[in-house]
Coordinates of N, CA and C in Angstrom, one line a residue:
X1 N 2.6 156.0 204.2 CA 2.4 154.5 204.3 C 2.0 154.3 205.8
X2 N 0.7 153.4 205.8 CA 0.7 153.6 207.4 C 1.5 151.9 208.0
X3 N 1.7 152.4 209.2 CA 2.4 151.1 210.1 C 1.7 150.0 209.9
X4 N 2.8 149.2 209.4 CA 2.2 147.9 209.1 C 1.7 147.0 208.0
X5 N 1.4 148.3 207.1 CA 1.3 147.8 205.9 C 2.2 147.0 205.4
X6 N 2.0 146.1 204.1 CA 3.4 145.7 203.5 C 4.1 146.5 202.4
X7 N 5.2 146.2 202.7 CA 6.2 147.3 201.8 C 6.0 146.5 200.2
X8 N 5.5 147.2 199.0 CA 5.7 146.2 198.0 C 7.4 145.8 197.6
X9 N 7.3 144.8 196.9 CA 8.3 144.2 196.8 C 8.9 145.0 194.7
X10 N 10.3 145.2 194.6 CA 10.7 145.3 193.5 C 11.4 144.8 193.0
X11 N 10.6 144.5 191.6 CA 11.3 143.4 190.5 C 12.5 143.4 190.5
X12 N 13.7 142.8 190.1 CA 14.8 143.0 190.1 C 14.6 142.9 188.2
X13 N 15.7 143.8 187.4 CA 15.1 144.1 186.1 C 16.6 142.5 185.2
X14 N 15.9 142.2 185.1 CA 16.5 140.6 184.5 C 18.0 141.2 183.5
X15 N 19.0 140.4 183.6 CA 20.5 140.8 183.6 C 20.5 141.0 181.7
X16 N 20.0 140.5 181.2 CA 19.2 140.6 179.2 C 19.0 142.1 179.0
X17 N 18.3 142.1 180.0 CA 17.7 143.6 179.3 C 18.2 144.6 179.9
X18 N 19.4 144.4 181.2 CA 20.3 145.6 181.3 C 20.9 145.4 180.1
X19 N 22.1 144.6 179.7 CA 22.6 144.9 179.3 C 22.3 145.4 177.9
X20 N 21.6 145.3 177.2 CA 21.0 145.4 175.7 C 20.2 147.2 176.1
X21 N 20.3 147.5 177.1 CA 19.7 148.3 177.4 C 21.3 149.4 177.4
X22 N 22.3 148.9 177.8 CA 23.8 149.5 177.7 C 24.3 149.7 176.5
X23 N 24.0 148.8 176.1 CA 24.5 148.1 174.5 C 23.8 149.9 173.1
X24 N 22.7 149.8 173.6 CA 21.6 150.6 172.9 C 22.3 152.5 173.2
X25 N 22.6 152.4 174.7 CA 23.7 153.7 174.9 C 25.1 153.8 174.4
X26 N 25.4 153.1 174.0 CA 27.0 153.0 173.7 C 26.6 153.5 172.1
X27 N 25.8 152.7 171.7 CA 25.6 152.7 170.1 C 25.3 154.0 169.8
X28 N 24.7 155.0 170.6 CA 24.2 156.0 170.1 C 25.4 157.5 170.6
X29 N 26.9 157.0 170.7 CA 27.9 157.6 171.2 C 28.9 157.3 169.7
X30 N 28.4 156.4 169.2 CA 29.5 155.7 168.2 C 29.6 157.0 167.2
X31 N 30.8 157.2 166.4 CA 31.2 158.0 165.7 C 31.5 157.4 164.1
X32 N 30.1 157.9 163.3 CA 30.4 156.8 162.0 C 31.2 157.0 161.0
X33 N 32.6 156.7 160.8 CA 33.7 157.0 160.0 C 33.1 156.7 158.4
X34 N 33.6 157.9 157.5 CA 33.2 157.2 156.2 C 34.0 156.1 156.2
X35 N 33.3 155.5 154.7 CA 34.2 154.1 154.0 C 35.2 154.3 153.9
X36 N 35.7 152.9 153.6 CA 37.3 153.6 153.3 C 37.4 153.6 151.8
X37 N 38.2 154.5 151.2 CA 38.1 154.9 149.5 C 37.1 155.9 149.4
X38 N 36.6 156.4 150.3 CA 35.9 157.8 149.9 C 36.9 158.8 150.1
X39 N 36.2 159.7 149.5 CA 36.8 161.0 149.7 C 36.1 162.2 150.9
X40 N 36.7 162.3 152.2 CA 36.7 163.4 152.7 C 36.9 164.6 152.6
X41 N 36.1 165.7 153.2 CA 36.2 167.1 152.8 C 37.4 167.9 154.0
X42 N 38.9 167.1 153.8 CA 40.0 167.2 154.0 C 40.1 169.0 154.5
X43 N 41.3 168.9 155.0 CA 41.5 171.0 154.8 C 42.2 171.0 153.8
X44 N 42.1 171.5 152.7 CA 42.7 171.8 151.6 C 42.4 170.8 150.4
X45 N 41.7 169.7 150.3 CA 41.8 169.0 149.7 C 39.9 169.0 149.1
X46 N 40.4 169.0 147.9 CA 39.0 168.9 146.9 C 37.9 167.5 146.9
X47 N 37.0 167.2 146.9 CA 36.3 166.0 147.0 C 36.2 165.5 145.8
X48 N 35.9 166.7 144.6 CA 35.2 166.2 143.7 C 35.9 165.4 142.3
X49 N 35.9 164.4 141.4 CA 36.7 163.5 140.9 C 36.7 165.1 139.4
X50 N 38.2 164.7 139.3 CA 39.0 165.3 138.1 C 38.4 165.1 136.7
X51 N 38.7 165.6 135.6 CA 38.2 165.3 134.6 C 39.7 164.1 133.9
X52 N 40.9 164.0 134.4 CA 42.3 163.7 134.8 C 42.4 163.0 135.5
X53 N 41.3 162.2 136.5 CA 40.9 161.5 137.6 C 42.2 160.2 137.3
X54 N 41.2 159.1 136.3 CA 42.0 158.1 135.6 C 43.3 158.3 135.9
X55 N 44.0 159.3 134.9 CA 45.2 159.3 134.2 C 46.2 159.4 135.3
X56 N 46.0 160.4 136.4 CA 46.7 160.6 137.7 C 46.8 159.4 138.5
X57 N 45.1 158.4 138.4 CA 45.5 157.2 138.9 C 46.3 156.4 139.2
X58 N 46.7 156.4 137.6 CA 47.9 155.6 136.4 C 48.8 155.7 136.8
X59 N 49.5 157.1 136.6 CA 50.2 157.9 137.1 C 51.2 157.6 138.4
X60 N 50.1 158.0 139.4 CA 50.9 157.5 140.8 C 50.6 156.1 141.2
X61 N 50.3 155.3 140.4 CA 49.9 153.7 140.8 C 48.7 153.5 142.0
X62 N 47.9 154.2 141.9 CA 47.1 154.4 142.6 C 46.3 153.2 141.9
X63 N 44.8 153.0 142.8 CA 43.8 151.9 142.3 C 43.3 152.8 141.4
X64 N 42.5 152.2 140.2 CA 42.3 153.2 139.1 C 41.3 152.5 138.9
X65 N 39.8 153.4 139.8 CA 38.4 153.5 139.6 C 37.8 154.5 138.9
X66 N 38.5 155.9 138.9 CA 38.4 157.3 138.1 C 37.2 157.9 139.4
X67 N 37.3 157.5 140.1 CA 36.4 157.9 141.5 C 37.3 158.5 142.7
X68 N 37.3 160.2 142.7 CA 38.2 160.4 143.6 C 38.1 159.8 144.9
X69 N 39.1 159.8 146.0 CA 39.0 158.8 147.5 C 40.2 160.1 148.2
X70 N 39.8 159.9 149.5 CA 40.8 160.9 150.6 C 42.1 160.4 150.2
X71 N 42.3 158.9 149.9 CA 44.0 158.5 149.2 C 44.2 159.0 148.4
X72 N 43.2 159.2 147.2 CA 43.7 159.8 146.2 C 44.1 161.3 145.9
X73 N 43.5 161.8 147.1 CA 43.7 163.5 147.0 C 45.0 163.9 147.5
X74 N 45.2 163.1 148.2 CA 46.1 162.8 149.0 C 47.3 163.1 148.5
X75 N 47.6 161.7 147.5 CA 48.6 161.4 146.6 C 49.0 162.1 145.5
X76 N 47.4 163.2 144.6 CA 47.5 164.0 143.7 C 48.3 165.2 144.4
X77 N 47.6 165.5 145.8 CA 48.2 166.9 146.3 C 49.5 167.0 146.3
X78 N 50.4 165.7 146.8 CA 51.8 164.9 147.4 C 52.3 165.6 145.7
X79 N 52.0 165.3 144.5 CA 52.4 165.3 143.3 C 52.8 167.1 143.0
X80 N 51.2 167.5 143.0 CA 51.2 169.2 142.7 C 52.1 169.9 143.6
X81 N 52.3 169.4 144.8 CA 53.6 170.3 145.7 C 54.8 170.5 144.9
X82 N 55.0 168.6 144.7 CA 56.5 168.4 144.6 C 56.7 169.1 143.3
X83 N 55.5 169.1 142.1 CA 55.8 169.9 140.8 C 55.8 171.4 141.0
X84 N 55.1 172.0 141.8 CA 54.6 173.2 141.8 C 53.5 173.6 141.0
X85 N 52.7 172.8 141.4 CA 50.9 173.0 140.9 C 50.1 174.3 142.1
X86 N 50.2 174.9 141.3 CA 49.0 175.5 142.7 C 47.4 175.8 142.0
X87 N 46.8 175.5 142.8 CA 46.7 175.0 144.1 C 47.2 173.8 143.9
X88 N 47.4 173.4 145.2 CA 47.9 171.6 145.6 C 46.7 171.3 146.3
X89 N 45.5 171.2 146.1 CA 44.8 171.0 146.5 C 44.1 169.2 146.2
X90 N 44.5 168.5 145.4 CA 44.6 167.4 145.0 C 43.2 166.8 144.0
X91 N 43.4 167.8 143.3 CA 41.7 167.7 142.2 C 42.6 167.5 141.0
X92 N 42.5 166.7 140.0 CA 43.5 166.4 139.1 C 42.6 166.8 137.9
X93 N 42.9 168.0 137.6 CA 42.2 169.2 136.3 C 43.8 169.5 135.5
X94 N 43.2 170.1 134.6 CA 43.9 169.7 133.2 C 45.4 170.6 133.8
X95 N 45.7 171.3 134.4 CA 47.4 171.9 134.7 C 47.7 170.8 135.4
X96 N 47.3 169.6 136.2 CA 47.9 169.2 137.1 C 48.6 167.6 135.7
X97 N 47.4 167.4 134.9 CA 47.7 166.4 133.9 C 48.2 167.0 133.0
X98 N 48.7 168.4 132.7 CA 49.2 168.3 131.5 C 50.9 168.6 132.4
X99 N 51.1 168.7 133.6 CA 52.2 168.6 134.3 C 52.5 167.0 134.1
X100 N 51.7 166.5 134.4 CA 52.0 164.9 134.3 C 52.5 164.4 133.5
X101 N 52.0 164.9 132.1 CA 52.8 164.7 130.7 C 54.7 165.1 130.7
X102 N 54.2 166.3 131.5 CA 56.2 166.8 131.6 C 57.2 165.7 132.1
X103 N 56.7 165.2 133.4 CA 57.1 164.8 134.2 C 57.7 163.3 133.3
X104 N 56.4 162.9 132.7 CA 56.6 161.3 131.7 C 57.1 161.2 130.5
X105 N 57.9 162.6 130.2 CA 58.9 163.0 129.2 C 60.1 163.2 129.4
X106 N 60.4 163.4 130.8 CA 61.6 163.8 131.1 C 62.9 163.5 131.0
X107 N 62.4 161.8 131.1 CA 63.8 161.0 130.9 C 64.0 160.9 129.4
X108 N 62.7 160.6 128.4 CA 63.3 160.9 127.2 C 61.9 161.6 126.3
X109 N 62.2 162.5 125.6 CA 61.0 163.2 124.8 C 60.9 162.7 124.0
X110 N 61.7 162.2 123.0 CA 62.3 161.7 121.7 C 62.2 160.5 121.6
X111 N 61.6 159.8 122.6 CA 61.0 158.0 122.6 C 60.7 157.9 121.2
X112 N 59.6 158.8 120.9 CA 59.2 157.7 119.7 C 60.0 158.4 118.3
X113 N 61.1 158.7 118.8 CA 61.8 159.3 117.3 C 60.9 160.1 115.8
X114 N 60.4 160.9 116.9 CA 59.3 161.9 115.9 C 60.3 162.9 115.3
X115 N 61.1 163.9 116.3 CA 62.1 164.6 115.9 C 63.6 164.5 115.7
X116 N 64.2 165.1 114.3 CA 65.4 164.4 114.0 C 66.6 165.0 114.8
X117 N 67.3 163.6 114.7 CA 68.2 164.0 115.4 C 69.6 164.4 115.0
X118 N 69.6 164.3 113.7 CA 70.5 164.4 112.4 C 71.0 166.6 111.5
X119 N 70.2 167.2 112.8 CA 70.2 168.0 112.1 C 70.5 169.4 113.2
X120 N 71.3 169.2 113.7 CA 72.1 169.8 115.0 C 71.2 170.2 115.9
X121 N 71.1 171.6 116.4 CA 70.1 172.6 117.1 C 68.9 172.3 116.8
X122 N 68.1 171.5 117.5 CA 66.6 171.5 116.8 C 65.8 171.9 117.6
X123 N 64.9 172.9 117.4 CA 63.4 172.8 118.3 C 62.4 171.8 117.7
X124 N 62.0 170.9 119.1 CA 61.3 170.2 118.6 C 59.5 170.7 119.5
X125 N 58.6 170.0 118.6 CA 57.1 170.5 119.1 C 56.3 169.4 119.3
X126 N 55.8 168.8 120.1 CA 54.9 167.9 120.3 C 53.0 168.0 120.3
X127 N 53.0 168.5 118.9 CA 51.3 168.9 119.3 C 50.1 168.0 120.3
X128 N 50.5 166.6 120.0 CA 49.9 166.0 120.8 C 50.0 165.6 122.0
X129 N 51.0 165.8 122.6 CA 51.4 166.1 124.1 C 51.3 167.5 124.6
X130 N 51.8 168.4 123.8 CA 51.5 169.8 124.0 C 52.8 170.3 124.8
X131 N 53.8 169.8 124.0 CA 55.6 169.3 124.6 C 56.3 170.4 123.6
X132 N 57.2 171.0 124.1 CA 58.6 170.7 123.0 C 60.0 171.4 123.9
X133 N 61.1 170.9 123.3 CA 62.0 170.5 124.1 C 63.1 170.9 122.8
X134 N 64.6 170.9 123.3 CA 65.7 171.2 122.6 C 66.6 170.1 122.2
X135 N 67.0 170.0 121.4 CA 67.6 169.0 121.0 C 68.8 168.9 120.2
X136 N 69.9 168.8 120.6 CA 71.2 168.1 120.2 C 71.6 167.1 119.6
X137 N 71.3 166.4 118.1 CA 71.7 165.1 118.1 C 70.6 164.6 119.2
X138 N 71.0 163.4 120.1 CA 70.3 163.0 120.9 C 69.6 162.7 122.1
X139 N 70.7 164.3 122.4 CA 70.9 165.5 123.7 C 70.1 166.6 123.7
X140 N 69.2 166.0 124.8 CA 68.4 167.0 125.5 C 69.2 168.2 125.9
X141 N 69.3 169.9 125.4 CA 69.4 170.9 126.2 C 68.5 171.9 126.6
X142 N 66.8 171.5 126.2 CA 66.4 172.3 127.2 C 64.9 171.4 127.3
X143 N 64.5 171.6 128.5 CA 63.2 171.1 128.4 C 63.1 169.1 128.7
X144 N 61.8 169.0 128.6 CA 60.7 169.0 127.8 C 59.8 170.5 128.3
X145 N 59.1 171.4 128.1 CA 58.4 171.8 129.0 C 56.6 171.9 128.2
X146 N 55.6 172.3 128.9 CA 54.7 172.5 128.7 C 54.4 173.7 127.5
X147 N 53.6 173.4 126.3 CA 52.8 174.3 125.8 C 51.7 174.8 125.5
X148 N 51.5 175.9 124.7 CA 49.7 176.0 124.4 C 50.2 176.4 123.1
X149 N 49.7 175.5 121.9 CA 49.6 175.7 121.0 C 48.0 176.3 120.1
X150 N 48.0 176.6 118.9 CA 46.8 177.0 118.2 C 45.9 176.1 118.6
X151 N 44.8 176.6 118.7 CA 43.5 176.5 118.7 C 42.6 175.8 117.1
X152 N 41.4 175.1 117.3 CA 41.1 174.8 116.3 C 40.6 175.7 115.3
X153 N 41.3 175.8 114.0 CA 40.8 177.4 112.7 C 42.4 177.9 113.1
X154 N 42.6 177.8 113.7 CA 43.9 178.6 113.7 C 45.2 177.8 114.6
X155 N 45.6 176.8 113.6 CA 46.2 175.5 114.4 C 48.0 175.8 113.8
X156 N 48.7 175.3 114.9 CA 50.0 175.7 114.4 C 50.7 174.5 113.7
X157 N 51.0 175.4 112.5 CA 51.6 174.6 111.3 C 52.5 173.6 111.8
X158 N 52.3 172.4 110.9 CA 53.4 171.0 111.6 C 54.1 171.0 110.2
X159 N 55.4 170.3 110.6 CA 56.4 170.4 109.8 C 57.5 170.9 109.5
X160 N 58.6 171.5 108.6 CA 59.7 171.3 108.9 C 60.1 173.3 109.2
X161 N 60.6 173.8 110.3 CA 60.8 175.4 109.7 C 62.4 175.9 110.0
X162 N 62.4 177.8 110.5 CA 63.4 178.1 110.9 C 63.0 179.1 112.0
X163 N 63.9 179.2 112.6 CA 63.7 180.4 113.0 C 64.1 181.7 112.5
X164 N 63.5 182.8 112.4 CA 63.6 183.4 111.0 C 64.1 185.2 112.2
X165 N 63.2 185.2 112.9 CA 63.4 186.7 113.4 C 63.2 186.6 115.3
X166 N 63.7 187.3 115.5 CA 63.9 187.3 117.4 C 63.8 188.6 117.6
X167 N 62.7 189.2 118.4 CA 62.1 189.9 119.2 C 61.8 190.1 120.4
X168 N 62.6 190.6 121.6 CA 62.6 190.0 122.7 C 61.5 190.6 123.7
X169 N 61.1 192.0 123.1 CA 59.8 192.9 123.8 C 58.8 192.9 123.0
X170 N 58.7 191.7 122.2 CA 57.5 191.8 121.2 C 56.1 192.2 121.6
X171 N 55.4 192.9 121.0 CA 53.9 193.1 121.0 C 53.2 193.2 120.0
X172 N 52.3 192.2 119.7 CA 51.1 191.9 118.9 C 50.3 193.3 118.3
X173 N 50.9 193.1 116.5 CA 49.8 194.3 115.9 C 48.5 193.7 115.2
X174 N 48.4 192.6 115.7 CA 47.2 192.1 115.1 C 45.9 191.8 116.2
X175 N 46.7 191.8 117.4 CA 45.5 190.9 118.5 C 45.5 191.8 119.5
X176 N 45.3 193.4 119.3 CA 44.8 194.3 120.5 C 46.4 194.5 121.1
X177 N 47.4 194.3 120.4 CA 48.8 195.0 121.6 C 49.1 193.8 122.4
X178 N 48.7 192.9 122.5 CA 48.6 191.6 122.9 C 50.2 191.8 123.3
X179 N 51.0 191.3 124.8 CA 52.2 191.1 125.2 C 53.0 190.1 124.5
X180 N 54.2 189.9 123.4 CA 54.6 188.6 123.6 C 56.1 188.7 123.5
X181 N 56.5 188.4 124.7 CA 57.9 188.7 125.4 C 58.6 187.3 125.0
X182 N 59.6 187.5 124.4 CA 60.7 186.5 123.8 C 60.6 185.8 122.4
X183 N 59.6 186.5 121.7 CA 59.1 186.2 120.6 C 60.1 185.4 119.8
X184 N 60.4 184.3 119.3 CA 61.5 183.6 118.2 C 60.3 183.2 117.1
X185 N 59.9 183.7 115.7 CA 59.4 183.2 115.0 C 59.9 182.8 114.0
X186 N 59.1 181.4 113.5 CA 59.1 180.1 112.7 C 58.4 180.3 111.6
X187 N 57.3 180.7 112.0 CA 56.9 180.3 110.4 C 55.7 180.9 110.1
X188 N 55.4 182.4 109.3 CA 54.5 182.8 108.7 C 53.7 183.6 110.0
X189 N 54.7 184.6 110.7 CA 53.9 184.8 112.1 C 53.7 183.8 113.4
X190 N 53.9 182.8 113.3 CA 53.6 181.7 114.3 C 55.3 181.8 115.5
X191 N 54.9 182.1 116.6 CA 56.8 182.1 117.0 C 56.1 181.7 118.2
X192 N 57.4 180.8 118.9 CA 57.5 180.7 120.2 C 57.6 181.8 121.4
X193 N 56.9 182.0 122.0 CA 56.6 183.4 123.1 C 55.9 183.1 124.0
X194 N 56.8 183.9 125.5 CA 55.7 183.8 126.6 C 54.6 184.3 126.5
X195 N 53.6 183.7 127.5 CA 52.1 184.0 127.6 C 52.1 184.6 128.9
X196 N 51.4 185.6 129.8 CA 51.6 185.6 131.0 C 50.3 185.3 131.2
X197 N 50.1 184.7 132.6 CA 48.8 183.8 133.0 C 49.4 182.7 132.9
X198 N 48.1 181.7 132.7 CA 48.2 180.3 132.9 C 48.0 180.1 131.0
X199 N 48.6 179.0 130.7 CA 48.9 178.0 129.8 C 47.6 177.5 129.7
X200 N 47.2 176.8 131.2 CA 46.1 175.7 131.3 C 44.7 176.4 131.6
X201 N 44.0 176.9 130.4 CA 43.0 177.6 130.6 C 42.0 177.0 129.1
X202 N 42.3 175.8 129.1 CA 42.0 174.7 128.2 C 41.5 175.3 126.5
X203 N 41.9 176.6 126.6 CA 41.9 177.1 124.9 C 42.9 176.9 124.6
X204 N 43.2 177.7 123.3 CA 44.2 177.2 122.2 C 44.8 178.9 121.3
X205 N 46.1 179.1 121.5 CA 46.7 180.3 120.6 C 46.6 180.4 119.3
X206 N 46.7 181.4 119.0 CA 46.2 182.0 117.5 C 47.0 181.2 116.4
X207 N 48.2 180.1 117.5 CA 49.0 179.3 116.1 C 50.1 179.9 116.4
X208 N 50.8 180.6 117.5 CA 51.8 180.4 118.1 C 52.1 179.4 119.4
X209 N 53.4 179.1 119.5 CA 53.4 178.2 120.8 C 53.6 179.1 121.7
X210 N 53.1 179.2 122.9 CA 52.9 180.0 124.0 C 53.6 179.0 125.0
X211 N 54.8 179.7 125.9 CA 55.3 179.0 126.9 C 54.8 179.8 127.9
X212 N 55.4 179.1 129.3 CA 55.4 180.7 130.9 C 56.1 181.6 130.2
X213 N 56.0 182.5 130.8 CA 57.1 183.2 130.7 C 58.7 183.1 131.2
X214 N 58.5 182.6 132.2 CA 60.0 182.0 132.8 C 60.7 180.8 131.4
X215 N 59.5 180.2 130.9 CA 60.2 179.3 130.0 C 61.2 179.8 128.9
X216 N 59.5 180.8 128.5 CA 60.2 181.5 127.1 C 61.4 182.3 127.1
X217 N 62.0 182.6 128.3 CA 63.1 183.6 128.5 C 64.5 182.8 128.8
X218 N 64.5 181.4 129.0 CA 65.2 180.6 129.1 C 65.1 179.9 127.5
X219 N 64.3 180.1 127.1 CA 64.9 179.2 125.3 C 64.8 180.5 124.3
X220 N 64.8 181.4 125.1 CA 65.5 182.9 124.1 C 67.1 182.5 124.6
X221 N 67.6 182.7 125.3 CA 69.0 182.2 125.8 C 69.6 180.3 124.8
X222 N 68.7 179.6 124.2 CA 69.1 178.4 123.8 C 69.2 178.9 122.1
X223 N 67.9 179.1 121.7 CA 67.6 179.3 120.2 C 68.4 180.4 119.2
X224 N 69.1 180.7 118.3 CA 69.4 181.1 117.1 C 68.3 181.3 115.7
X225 N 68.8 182.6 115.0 CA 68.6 182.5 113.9 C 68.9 181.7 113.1
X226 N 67.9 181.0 112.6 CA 68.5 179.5 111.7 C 68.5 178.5 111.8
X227 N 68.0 178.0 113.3 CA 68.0 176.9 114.1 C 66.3 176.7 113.4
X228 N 66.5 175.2 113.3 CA 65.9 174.1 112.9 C 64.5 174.5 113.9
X229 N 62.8 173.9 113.7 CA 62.0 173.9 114.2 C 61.3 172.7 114.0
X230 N 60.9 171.8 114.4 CA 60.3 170.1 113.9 C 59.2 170.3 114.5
X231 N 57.8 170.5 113.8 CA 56.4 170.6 114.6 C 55.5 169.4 113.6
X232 N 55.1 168.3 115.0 CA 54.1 167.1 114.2 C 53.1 167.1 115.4
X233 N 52.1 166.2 114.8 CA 50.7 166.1 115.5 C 49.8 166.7 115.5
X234 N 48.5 166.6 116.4 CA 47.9 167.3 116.1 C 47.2 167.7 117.7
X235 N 46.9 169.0 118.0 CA 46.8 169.4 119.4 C 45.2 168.7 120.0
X236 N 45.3 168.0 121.1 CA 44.2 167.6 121.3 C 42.4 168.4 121.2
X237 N 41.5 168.0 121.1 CA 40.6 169.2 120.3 C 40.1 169.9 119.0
X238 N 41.5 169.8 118.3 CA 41.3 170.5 116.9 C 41.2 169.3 115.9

């Protein structure tokens, strides 16, 4: 610049367009939280909605859109711990609702007076819940617990039986040696016996009731030769 020249003069930048000019940096710092009622991909927790979604809704009094949400995984997971669901991952698939069924039996199985109560020791069977439980007159002594009953073509007979024979290391001569530990049969081959695996593998037994095996070894300890068997309904599917 030589001596003397004039220095130019600078704008001063109008107090509007700093700040909108601030405004525009801030905005691009912001961190955009999902909605609320979605579902986040949590640690341990499943996004995707249940086929059970609804029913678990119901269930824990949850809002009931049938649209899973980070609340709801939440709440289902809170559930599968306290039952011993595993995973507790909070995806509400058919072990987590057919727990739910246990749970909404517990106080009474025998609500709708399907099985009698007039006829001492009773095993009772719930095909349409996929329940059965022991019964006293109008004393619960074992259960409710979870079943897997026959499959459709090969559905387990409803109606009135005995228990006729007790086998406690039974093994299947008809289905490949097939394991069935605590065997109590009812009626025409059909007996109550553990399954080992899962229950909830949404098929259906050859027309015996299949318990855990922790179950079935606990109502070998309840049941008798002779003791009554009460099986009605019909298994969901068939």
């Amino acid at each position: 610049m030589n001596i003397g020249q004039a220095v130019p003069r600078v704008r001063p930048v109008p107090r509007r367009t700093a700040i909108t000019a601030a405004l525009l940096v801030a905005a691009s710092a912001v961190v955009v939280l999902p909605a609320a009622g979605t579902a986040r991909a949590a640690e341990g927790c499943r996004v995707e909605t249940g086929p059970y979604q609804w029913e678990l809704e119901a269930h824990l009094r949850r809002p009931q859109d049938g649209r899973q949400s980070a609340a709801d995984c939440a709440a289902i997971a809170a559930f599968q711990r306290t039952e011993g669901v595993r995973p507790a991952d909070g995806y509400a698939g058919l072990a987590t609702y057919r727990t739910m069924l246990v749970v909404q039996a517990r106080a009474n199985p025998n609500a709708a007076g399907k099985c009698p109560v007039d006829t001492g020791r009773t095993a009772c069977v719930d095909l349409d819940r996929q329940l059965m439980w022991v019964q006293e007159g109008r004393k619960v002594t074992y259960g409710p617990v979870a079943v897997r009953t026959g499959r459709a073509g090969q559905t387990t007979r409803t109606g009135r039986h005995k228990v006729y024979l007790r086998s406690k290391d039974h093994v299947s001569t008809l289905y490949a040696n097939s394991p069935m530990p605590y065997s109590q049969f009812f009626s025409g081959g059909q007996a109550f016996h553990g399954r080992p695996g899962t229950l909830f593998d949404g098929g259906g037994s050859a027309g015996c009731v299949n318990l855990t095996v922790p179950d079935a070894q606990r109502l070998w300890d309840v049941l008798q030769i002779g003791d009554p068997v009460q099986v009605w309904g019909r298994k969901p599917g068939t």
